[in-house]
Short mmCIF file of C-alpha atoms in Angstrom, two decimals:
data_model
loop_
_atom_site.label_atom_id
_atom_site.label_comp_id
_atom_site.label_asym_id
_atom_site.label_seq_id
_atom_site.Cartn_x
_atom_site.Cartn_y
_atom_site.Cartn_z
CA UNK L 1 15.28 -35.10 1.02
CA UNK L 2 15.33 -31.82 2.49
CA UNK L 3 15.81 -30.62 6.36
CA UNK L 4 12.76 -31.30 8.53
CA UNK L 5 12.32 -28.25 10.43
CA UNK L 6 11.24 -27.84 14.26
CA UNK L 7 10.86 -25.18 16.94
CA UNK L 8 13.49 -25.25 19.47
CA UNK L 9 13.14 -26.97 22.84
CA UNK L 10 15.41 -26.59 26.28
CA UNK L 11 18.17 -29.18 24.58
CA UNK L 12 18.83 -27.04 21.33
CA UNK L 13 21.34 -24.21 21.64
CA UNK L 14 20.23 -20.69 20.86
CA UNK L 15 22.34 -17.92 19.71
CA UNK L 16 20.82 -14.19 20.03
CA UNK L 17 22.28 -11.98 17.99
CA UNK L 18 21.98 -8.48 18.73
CA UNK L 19 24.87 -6.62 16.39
CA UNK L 20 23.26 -4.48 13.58
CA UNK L 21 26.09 -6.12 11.05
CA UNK L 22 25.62 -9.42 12.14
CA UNK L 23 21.96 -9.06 11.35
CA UNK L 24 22.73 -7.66 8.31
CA UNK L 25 24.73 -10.26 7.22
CA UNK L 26 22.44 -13.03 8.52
CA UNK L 27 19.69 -11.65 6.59
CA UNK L 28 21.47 -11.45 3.72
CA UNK L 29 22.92 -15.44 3.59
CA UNK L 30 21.34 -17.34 1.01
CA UNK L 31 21.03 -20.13 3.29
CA UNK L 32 20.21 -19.01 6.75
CA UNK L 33 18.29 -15.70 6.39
CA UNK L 34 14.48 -15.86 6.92
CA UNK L 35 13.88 -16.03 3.38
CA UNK L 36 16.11 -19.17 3.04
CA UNK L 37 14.61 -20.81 5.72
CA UNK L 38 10.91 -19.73 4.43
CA UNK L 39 11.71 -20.67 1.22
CA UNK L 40 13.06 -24.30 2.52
CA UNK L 41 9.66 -24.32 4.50
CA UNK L 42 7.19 -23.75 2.06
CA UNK L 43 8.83 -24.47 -1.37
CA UNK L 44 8.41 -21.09 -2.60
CA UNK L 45 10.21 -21.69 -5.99
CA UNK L 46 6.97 -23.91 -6.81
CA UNK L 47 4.40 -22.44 -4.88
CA UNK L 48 5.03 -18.56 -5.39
CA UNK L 49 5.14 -19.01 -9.43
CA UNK L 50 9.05 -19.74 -9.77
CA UNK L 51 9.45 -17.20 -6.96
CA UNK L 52 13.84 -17.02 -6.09
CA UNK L 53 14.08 -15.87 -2.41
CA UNK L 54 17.47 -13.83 -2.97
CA UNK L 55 16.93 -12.44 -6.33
CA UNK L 56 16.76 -8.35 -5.84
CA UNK L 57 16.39 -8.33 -2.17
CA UNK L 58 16.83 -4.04 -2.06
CA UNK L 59 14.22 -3.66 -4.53
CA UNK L 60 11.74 -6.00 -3.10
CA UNK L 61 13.04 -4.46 0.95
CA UNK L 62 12.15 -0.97 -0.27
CA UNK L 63 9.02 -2.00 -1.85
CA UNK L 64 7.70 -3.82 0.81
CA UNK L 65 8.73 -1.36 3.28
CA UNK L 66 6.82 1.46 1.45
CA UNK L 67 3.63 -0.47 0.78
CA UNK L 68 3.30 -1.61 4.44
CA UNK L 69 3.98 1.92 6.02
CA UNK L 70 1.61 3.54 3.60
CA UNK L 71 -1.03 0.80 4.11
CA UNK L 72 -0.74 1.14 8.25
CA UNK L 73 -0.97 5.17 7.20
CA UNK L 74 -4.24 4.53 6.01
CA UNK L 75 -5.85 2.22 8.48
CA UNK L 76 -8.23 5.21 9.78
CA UNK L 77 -9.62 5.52 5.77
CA UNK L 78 -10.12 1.50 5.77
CA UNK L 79 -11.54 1.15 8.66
CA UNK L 80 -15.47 2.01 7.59
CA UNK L 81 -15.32 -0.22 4.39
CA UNK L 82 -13.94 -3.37 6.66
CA UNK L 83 -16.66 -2.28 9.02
CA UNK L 84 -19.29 -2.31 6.60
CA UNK L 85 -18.17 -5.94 5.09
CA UNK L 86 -17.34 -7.16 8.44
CA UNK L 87 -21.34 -6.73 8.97
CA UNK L 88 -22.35 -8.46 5.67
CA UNK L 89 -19.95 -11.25 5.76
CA UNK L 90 -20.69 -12.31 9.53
CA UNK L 91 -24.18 -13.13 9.08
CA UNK L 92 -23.24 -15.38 5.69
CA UNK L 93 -21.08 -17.13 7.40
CA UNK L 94 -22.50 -18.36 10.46
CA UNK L 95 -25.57 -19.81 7.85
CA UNK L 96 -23.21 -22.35 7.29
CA UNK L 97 -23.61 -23.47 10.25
CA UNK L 98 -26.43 -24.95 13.35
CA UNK L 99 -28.51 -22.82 15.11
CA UNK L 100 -29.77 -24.34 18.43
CA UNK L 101 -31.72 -21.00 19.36
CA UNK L 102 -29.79 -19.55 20.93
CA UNK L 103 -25.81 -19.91 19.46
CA UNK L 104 -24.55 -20.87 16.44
CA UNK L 105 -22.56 -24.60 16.70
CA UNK L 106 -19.25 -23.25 14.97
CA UNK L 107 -15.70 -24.95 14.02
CA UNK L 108 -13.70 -21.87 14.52
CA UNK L 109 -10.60 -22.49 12.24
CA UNK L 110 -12.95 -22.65 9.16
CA UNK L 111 -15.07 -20.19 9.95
CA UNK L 112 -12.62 -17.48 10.95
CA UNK L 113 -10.59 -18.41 8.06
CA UNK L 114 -13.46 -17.92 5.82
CA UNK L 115 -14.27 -14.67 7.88
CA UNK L 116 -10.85 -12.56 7.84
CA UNK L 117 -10.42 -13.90 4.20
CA UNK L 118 -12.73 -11.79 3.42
CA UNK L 119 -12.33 -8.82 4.80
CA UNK L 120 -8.16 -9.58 3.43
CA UNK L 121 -9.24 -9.78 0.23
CA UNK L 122 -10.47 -6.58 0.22
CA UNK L 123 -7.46 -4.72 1.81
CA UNK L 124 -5.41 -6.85 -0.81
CA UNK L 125 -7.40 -5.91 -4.18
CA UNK L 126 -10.16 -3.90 -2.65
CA UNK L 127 -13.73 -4.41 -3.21
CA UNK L 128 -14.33 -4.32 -6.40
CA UNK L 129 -12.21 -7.27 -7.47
CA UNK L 130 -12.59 -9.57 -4.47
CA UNK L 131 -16.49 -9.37 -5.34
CA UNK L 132 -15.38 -11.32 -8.14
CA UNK L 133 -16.45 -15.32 -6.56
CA UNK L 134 -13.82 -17.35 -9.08
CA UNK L 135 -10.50 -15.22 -7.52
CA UNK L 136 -11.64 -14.71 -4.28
CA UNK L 137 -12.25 -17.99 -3.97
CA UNK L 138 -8.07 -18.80 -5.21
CA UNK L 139 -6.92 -16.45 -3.21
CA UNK L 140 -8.62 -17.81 0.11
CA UNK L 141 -7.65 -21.01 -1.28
CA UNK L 142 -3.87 -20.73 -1.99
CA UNK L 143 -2.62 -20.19 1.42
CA UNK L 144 -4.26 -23.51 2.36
CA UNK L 145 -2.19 -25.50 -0.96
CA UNK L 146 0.87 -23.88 0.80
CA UNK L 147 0.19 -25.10 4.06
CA UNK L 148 -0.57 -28.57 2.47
CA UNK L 149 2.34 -28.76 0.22
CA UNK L 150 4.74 -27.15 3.27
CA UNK L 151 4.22 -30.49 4.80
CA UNK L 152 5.00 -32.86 1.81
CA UNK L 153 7.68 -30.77 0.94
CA UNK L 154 9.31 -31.42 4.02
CA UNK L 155 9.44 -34.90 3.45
CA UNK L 156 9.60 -35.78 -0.09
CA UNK L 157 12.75 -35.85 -2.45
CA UNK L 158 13.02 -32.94 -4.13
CA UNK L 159 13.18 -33.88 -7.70
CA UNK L 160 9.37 -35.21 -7.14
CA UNK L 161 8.36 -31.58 -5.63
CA UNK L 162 6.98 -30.35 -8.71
CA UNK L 163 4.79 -33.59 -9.02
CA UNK L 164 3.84 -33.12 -5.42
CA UNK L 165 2.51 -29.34 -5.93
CA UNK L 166 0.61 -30.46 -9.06
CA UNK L 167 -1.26 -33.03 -7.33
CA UNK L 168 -1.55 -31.09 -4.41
CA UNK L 169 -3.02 -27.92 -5.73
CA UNK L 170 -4.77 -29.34 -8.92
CA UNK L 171 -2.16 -28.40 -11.20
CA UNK L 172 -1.39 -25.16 -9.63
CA UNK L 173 -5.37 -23.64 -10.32
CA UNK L 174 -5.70 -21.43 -7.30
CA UNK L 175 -2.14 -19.75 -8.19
CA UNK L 176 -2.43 -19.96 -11.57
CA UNK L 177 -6.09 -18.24 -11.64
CA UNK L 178 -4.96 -15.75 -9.25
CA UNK L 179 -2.01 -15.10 -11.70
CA UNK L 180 -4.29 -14.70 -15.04
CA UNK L 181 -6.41 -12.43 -13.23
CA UNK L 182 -4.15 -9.85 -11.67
CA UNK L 183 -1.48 -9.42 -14.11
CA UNK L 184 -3.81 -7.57 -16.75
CA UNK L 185 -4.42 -5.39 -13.45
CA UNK L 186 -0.89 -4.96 -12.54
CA UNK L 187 0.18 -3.85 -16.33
CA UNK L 188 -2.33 -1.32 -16.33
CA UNK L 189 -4.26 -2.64 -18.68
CA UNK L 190 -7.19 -0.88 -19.59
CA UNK L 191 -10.49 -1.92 -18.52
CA UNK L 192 -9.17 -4.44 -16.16
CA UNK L 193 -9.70 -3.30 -13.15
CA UNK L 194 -13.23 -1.31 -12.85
CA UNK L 195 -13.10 0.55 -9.82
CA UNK L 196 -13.03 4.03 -8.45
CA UNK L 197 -9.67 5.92 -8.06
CA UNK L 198 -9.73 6.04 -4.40
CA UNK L 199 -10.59 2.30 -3.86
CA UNK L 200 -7.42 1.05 -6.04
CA UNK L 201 -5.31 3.85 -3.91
CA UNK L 202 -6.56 1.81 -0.74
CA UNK L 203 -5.99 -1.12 -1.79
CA UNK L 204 -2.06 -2.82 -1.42
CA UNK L 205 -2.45 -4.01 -4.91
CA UNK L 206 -2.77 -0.06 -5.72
CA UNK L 207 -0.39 0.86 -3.79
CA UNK L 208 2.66 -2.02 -4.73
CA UNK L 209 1.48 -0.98 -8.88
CA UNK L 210 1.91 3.20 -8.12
CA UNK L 211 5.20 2.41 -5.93
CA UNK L 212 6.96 0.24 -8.35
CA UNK L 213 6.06 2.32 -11.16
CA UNK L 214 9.27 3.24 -13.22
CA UNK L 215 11.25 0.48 -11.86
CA UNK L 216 11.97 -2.24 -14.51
CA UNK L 217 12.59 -4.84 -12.26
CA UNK L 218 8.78 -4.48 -11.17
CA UNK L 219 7.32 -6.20 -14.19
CA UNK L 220 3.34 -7.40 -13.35
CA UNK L 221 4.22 -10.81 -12.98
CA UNK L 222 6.72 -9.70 -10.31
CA UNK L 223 4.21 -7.41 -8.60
CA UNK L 224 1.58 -10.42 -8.71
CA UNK L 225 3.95 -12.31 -7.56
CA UNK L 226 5.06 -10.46 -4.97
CA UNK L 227 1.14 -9.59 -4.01
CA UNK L 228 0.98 -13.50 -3.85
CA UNK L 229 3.34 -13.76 -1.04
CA UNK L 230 2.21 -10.95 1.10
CA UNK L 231 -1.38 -12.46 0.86
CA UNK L 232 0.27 -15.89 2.25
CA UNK L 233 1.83 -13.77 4.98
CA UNK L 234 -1.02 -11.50 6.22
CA UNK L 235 -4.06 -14.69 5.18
CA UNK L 236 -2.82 -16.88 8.49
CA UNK L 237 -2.26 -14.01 11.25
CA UNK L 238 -5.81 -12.55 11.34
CA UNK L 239 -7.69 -15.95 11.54
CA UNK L 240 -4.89 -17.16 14.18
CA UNK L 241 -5.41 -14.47 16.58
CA UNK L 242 -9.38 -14.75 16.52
CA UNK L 243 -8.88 -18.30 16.80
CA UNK L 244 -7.22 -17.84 19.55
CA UNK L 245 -9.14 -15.15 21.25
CA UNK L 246 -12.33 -17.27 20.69
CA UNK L 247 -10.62 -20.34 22.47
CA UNK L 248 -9.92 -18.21 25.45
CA UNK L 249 -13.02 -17.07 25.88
CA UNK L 250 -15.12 -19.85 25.43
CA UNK L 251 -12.83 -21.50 28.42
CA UNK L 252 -13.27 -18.56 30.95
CA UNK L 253 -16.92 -17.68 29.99
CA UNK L 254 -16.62 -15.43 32.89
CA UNK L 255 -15.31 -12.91 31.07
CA UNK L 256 -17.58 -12.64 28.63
CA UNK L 257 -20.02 -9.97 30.60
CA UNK L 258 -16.94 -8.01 31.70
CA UNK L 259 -16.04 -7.35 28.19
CA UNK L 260 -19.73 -7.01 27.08
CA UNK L 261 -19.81 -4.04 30.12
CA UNK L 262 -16.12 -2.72 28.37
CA UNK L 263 -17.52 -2.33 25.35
CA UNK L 264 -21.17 -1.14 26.24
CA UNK L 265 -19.34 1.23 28.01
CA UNK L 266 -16.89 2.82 25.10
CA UNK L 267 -20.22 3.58 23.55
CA UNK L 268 -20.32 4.20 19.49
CA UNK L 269 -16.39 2.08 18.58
CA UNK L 270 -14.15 3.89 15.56
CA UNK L 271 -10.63 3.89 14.38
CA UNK L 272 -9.60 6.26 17.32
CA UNK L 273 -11.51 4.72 20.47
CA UNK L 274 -10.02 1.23 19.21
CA UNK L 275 -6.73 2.59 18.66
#
């Protein structure tokens, strides 16, 4: 059985480490770097598509790092596409649920998680692809397998993991269709990935397949792999914070009106104003 892992209360010890070559170095140990300790969490060597934590860390770093500085680059370009889905996904996804006249009766958790999804999915693959219902609907359902096999992971022995994930996530489907789909994409392949030019640059799928190109290491089931486990990153964060922000609210309604003035206010909202 592996460690059971828990957040630090007042009896545990802390150590802050503030040296830029001790951080190096704990970053770096195959046991107790982020990646170790993710990897420990979540089973990533089953869940990720045989994904090893520590294999090629500088060429996955400098990947990484590229893709996300050239994605936040482009946030001001994005911004009217997720605007324009934002508007068409809303309204589908408060059908789901009762209207009493005047509100919709809405379970946040699933609703936001169905909501910023959505609009993920197309910052991941863009558009074109995540119109596509069978992979949208694996990649808005892998994080949740993760989640689900993160906690039997934690407590079962490890030679029964793989049986665990199988059961778990139906034979691996949501990974494995996610997988089947993209790699043709990621190797170029042609007529794979119908789309216009500028959508694909947009998209981090684009961008991870133009940055890696040239580099061996970066074969398409590493890049789809790779893709896999920045979708698992950025999937949770979105639907958290709303979550969260929707909680508030809905136990000080009395500051509803004074952000409904805020905002009336600002007038017409774009990239800058919210910026």
């Amino acid at each position: 059985m592996g460690p059971v892992w828990e957040r630090g209360g007042p009896m545990h010890k802390h150590h802050v480490i503030t040296a830029s070559k001790n951080m190096q170095e704990l970053s770096e140990h195959p046991d107790l770097s982020q990646r170790a300790v993710y990897a420990d969490l979540f089973g990533f060597k089953y869940s990720l598509s045989q994904f090893e934590h520590n294999e090629e860390k500088t060429a996955r770093t400098r990947l990484f790092g590229r893709v996300l500085h050239e994605q936040k680059a482009r946030l001001q370009e994005l911004e009217p596409a997720i605007r324009s889905r934002l508007q068409a996904t809303l309204p589908q996804v408060l059908s789901g649920w009762l209207w009493t006249g005047d509100a919709y009766l809405v379970q946040t958790a699933p609703a936001l998680r169905r909501l910023a999804g959505t609009l993920m999915c197309d910052l991941l693959i863009g558009p074109t692809l995540a119109d596509e219902p069978e992979l949208r609907e694996a990649l808005l359902q892998h994080p949740k397998d993760m989640i689900s096999f993160a906690k039997a992971y934690q407590v079962c022995p490890k030679f029964l993991a793989p049986l665990v994930y199988n059961l778990i996530t139906h034979e691996d489907q949501a990974m494995q269709t996610i997988m089947k789909r993209l790699i043709p994409v990621a190797a170029e392949e042609v007529g794979s990935w119908k789309a216009p030019q500028e959508e694909k640059s947009l998209s981090i799928l684009g961008n991870m397949i133009n940055s890696s190109s040239g580099n061996d290491y970066w074969t398409p089931h590493r890049i789809v792999q790779a893709l896999s486990g920045i979708w698992f990153a950025a999937a949770q964060q979105p639907r958290t914070i709303l979550d969260f922000v929707l909680l508030e609210l809905y136990s000080r309604p009395e500051y509803i009106p004074l952000i409904r003035h805020e905002l009336d206010a600002a007038g017409t909202l774009d990239f800058n104003k919210l910026e």
